Tab-separated table of C-alpha atoms in Angstrom:
chain	number	residue	atom	x	y	z
Y	1	UNK	CA	0.111	0.027	0.263
Y	2	UNK	CA	2.538	2.610	0.752
Y	3	UNK	CA	4.671	1.615	-2.543
Y	4	UNK	CA	1.478	2.577	-4.249
Y	5	UNK	CA	1.417	6.396	-2.142
Y	6	UNK	CA	4.479	6.609	-3.164
Y	7	UNK	CA	3.882	6.244	-7.001
Y	8	UNK	CA	0.800	8.286	-7.294
Y	9	UNK	CA	2.846	11.156	-5.367
Y	10	UNK	CA	5.438	10.677	-7.491
Y	11	UNK	CA	2.890	11.194	-10.612
Y	12	UNK	CA	1.223	13.892	-9.579
Y	13	UNK	CA	4.671	15.752	-8.921
Y	14	UNK	CA	5.824	14.927	-12.388
Y	15	UNK	CA	2.152	16.232	-13.577
Y	16	UNK	CA	2.813	19.201	-12.433
Y	17	UNK	CA	6.232	19.347	-13.752
Y	18	UNK	CA	5.319	19.163	-16.822
Y	19	UNK	CA	2.269	21.039	-17.012
Y	20	UNK	CA	2.052	23.089	-20.527
Y	21	UNK	CA	3.066	26.208	-20.631
Y	22	UNK	CA	0.368	27.865	-21.801
Y	23	UNK	CA	-1.420	26.853	-18.475
Y	24	UNK	CA	-0.145	29.892	-17.216
Y	25	UNK	CA	-2.870	32.287	-16.103
Y	26	UNK	CA	-4.833	30.405	-13.355
Y	27	UNK	CA	-3.268	31.515	-10.394
Y	28	UNK	CA	-3.833	35.389	-9.395
Y	29	UNK	CA	-1.711	37.965	-10.108
Y	30	UNK	CA	0.021	37.808	-6.455
Y	31	UNK	CA	0.605	34.702	-6.712
Y	32	UNK	CA	2.982	35.367	-9.982
Y	33	UNK	CA	6.803	33.979	-9.034
Y	34	UNK	CA	8.634	37.019	-9.360
Y	35	UNK	CA	12.499	36.488	-9.463
Y	36	UNK	CA	14.995	39.202	-9.777
Y	37	UNK	CA	15.781	39.831	-13.218
Y	38	UNK	CA	19.425	38.148	-13.257
Y	39	UNK	CA	17.699	35.307	-11.831
Y	40	UNK	CA	14.603	34.918	-14.252
Y	41	UNK	CA	14.641	32.596	-16.948
Y	42	UNK	CA	15.265	34.492	-20.519
Y	43	UNK	CA	14.904	33.686	-23.940
Y	44	UNK	CA	15.962	29.666	-24.877
Y	45	UNK	CA	17.256	28.769	-28.353
Y	46	UNK	CA	18.288	24.999	-28.161
Y	47	UNK	CA	20.594	23.974	-30.475
Y	48	UNK	CA	19.655	26.648	-32.830
Y	49	UNK	CA	22.573	29.177	-32.750
Y	50	UNK	CA	22.382	30.549	-36.215
Y	51	UNK	CA	18.639	32.690	-34.847
Y	52	UNK	CA	20.688	34.479	-32.429
Y	53	UNK	CA	21.644	37.273	-35.124
Y	54	UNK	CA	18.309	37.439	-36.402
Y	55	UNK	CA	16.641	41.093	-35.023
Y	56	UNK	CA	13.165	41.871	-33.118
Y	57	UNK	CA	12.059	45.360	-32.930
Y	58	UNK	CA	9.905	47.598	-30.781
Y	59	UNK	CA	6.307	47.110	-32.119
Y	60	UNK	CA	4.046	50.375	-31.886
Y	61	UNK	CA	0.691	49.843	-29.864
Y	62	UNK	CA	-1.364	48.943	-32.500
Y	63	UNK	CA	0.606	46.501	-33.679
Y	64	UNK	CA	0.235	44.671	-30.354
Y	65	UNK	CA	-3.215	45.025	-30.550
Y	66	UNK	CA	-3.404	43.138	-33.826
Y	67	UNK	CA	-0.669	40.596	-33.444
Y	68	UNK	CA	-2.959	40.018	-29.538
Y	69	UNK	CA	-6.492	39.791	-32.126
Y	70	UNK	CA	-7.022	42.200	-29.379
Y	71	UNK	CA	-10.846	44.458	-29.976
Y	72	UNK	CA	-9.730	47.951	-31.242
Y	73	UNK	CA	-10.443	51.014	-29.347
Y	74	UNK	CA	-13.406	52.418	-29.029
Y	75	UNK	CA	-13.998	55.871	-29.836
Y	76	UNK	CA	-16.643	58.193	-28.697
Y	77	UNK	CA	-18.418	61.081	-30.981
Y	78	UNK	CA	-16.407	63.536	-28.738
Y	79	UNK	CA	-12.933	63.308	-29.927
Y	80	UNK	CA	-11.410	63.306	-25.969
Y	81	UNK	CA	-8.284	62.195	-25.341
Y	82	UNK	CA	-9.899	59.545	-22.553
Y	83	UNK	CA	-11.953	57.608	-25.053
Y	84	UNK	CA	-9.095	57.231	-27.804
Y	85	UNK	CA	-6.597	55.975	-24.972
Y	86	UNK	CA	-4.689	52.896	-26.574
Y	87	UNK	CA	-4.934	49.765	-23.797
Y	88	UNK	CA	-2.165	48.752	-22.217
Y	89	UNK	CA	0.336	52.020	-21.948
Y	90	UNK	CA	2.560	50.462	-19.328
Y	91	UNK	CA	3.643	47.561	-22.575
Y	92	UNK	CA	6.605	47.315	-24.580
Y	93	UNK	CA	6.277	44.807	-27.336
Y	94	UNK	CA	9.110	43.324	-29.452
Y	95	UNK	CA	8.703	41.564	-32.713
Y	96	UNK	CA	10.272	39.900	-35.528
Y	97	UNK	CA	11.373	42.053	-37.826
Y	98	UNK	CA	10.678	41.259	-42.177
Y	99	UNK	CA	14.265	40.111	-42.225
Y	100	UNK	CA	13.814	37.557	-39.206
Y	101	UNK	CA	10.682	36.639	-40.833
Y	102	UNK	CA	11.866	35.764	-43.618
Y	103	UNK	CA	15.554	34.325	-43.034
Y	104	UNK	CA	13.765	32.249	-40.745
Y	105	UNK	CA	11.864	30.682	-43.696
Y	106	UNK	CA	14.635	30.542	-45.545
Y	107	UNK	CA	16.830	29.189	-43.142
Y	108	UNK	CA	14.603	26.412	-42.804
Y	109	UNK	CA	14.707	25.460	-46.585
Y	110	UNK	CA	18.030	25.746	-46.485
Y	111	UNK	CA	18.421	23.210	-43.802
Y	112	UNK	CA	15.695	20.748	-45.338
Y	113	UNK	CA	13.599	21.051	-42.736
Y	114	UNK	CA	15.818	20.946	-40.093
Y	115	UNK	CA	16.412	24.802	-39.040
Y	116	UNK	CA	13.702	26.070	-37.192
Y	117	UNK	CA	11.705	28.643	-38.810
Y	118	UNK	CA	10.032	29.642	-35.138
Y	119	UNK	CA	9.931	33.220	-34.203
Y	120	UNK	CA	9.343	35.143	-30.599
Y	121	UNK	CA	7.767	37.788	-29.498
Y	122	UNK	CA	8.682	39.127	-26.429
Y	123	UNK	CA	5.993	41.564	-24.461
Y	124	UNK	CA	6.998	43.245	-21.562
Y	125	UNK	CA	4.064	44.421	-18.823
Y	126	UNK	CA	5.595	46.787	-16.247
Y	127	UNK	CA	3.879	48.504	-12.903
Y	128	UNK	CA	3.769	51.530	-14.049
Y	129	UNK	CA	3.807	53.563	-17.175
Y	130	UNK	CA	6.319	56.253	-15.634
Y	131	UNK	CA	8.270	52.523	-15.231
Y	132	UNK	CA	7.538	51.726	-19.142
Y	133	UNK	CA	9.078	55.077	-20.563
Y	134	UNK	CA	11.929	55.132	-18.421
Y	135	UNK	CA	13.156	52.065	-19.653
Y	136	UNK	CA	12.149	52.580	-23.153
Y	137	UNK	CA	14.384	55.633	-23.066
Y	138	UNK	CA	17.655	52.928	-22.475
Y	139	UNK	CA	16.576	50.108	-24.614
Y	140	UNK	CA	17.191	49.993	-28.416
Y	141	UNK	CA	14.471	50.148	-30.482
Y	142	UNK	CA	16.064	47.235	-32.229
Y	143	UNK	CA	17.819	44.408	-31.312
Y	144	UNK	CA	19.117	40.699	-32.273
Y	145	UNK	CA	17.286	37.768	-30.450
Y	146	UNK	CA	20.758	36.451	-29.235
Y	147	UNK	CA	21.174	39.856	-27.375
Y	148	UNK	CA	17.880	40.567	-25.862
Y	149	UNK	CA	18.452	38.618	-22.908
Y	150	UNK	CA	21.543	40.255	-21.690
Y	151	UNK	CA	20.657	43.468	-22.762
Y	152	UNK	CA	16.419	43.654	-22.060
Y	153	UNK	CA	16.130	41.023	-19.159
Y	154	UNK	CA	19.846	40.739	-17.026
Y	155	UNK	CA	20.601	44.439	-17.984
Y	156	UNK	CA	17.373	45.632	-16.129
Y	157	UNK	CA	19.256	46.021	-12.746
Y	158	UNK	CA	16.639	46.593	-9.766
Y	159	UNK	CA	14.180	44.744	-11.048
Y	160	UNK	CA	12.101	41.474	-10.702
Y	161	UNK	CA	10.140	39.587	-13.272
Y	162	UNK	CA	7.492	37.511	-13.288
Y	163	UNK	CA	7.816	34.527	-16.880
Y	164	UNK	CA	5.797	33.171	-19.025
Y	165	UNK	CA	5.826	31.188	-22.420
Y	166	UNK	CA	3.240	30.441	-24.613
Y	167	UNK	CA	3.993	28.409	-28.033
Y	168	UNK	CA	1.239	29.350	-30.597
Y	169	UNK	CA	2.560	27.185	-34.041
Y	170	UNK	CA	5.466	29.472	-36.022
Y	171	UNK	CA	5.414	31.831	-33.170
Y	172	UNK	CA	6.721	31.888	-29.331
Y	173	UNK	CA	5.495	34.583	-26.800
Y	174	UNK	CA	7.804	35.465	-23.859
Y	175	UNK	CA	5.343	37.804	-21.733
Y	176	UNK	CA	7.610	39.583	-18.820
Y	177	UNK	CA	5.775	41.417	-15.833
Y	178	UNK	CA	8.496	43.748	-14.564
Y	179	UNK	CA	8.119	45.619	-11.450
Y	180	UNK	CA	10.956	47.097	-8.864
Y	181	UNK	CA	12.834	44.869	-6.406
Y	182	UNK	CA	11.035	44.278	-3.587
Y	183	UNK	CA	7.515	45.610	-4.336
Y	184	UNK	CA	4.003	43.837	-4.065
Y	185	UNK	CA	1.899	42.919	-5.155
Y	186	UNK	CA	2.007	44.107	-9.168
Y	187	UNK	CA	-0.101	47.200	-9.870
Y	188	UNK	CA	-1.041	46.782	-13.542
Y	189	UNK	CA	-2.063	42.951	-12.776
Y	190	UNK	CA	-5.708	43.741	-14.450
Y	191	UNK	CA	-3.671	44.053	-18.019
Y	192	UNK	CA	-1.333	41.291	-17.764
Y	193	UNK	CA	-3.745	39.095	-16.895
Y	194	UNK	CA	-5.759	40.821	-19.794
Y	195	UNK	CA	-2.357	40.075	-21.937
Y	196	UNK	CA	-2.378	36.390	-20.948
Y	197	UNK	CA	-5.639	35.548	-21.453
Y	198	UNK	CA	-5.126	37.274	-25.273
Y	199	UNK	CA	-2.276	35.047	-26.092
Y	200	UNK	CA	-3.981	32.211	-24.825
Y	201	UNK	CA	-7.132	32.367	-26.793
Y	202	UNK	CA	-4.995	32.506	-29.897
Y	203	UNK	CA	-5.107	30.174	-32.680
Y	204	UNK	CA	-2.010	29.065	-33.650
Y	205	UNK	CA	0.175	31.013	-36.275
Y	206	UNK	CA	0.244	28.205	-39.259
Y	207	UNK	CA	2.692	30.555	-41.170
Y	208	UNK	CA	3.983	34.238	-40.851
Y	209	UNK	CA	1.899	36.099	-43.115
Y	210	UNK	CA	0.237	37.615	-40.698
Y	211	UNK	CA	3.628	38.934	-39.414
Y	212	UNK	CA	5.083	40.323	-42.567
Y	213	UNK	CA	4.874	44.215	-43.517
Y	214	UNK	CA	3.768	46.064	-46.349
Y	215	UNK	CA	6.864	47.575	-48.132
Y	216	UNK	CA	5.462	51.010	-47.576
Y	217	UNK	CA	4.800	50.908	-43.707
Y	218	UNK	CA	6.267	49.163	-40.890
Y	219	UNK	CA	3.440	47.830	-39.186
Y	220	UNK	CA	1.797	44.529	-39.495
Y	221	UNK	CA	-0.767	43.598	-42.264
Y	222	UNK	CA	-3.007	41.446	-40.355
Y	223	UNK	CA	-5.838	39.633	-41.403
Y	224	UNK	CA	-7.998	37.818	-38.493
Y	225	UNK	CA	-9.452	35.278	-41.145
Y	226	UNK	CA	-5.527	34.208	-42.700
Y	227	UNK	CA	-3.789	34.223	-39.762
Y	228	UNK	CA	-6.452	32.680	-36.968
Y	229	UNK	CA	-8.957	30.056	-37.251
Y	230	UNK	CA	-11.733	31.803	-34.870
């Protein structure tokens, strides 16, 4: 009997350890595991060292809404600033550049399918808009993926983060909640939860056509019926 109980406990522990990365929104925001920026997990590349040289760029606010398939901002008839406020004002995101998307496809083809064609999207939700603006001033607008861990994550000394990872077909989302070291709670927990729920609800991206920018603009040419199977 004791051996059976031990085996059952071991199975339960294994299930908890191997919990799917997309099932991370059940906890309340106060229970999210914050760690110093020097200790939190960063981006993972496996054996795909080539992709470390592929650049990512800072996204515009509307681009983040499009990639999350988030409803557009509602505007009232009176053109007041409050009615046209863009959601998630304390959030900064980095998306793969057009070069990165095309390079992933080329690398996948040249390696006869062995090279990854998966891109990464980084989303940083700060505890306040002022913290976001201060960090935006020191972060570069474009950076190679291989330097993201050092400059975007480890470089935020005096901060702590909670990390969430979601695999959505050919795109892997890394979401980081960022607050000052030693602070309790998370003042933008509602925005964080909304973003996490939006990512979880996304269908798998089958290709990168939804993220390719048009030649005359640096924005995502998003078409929901093509990119997502709603």
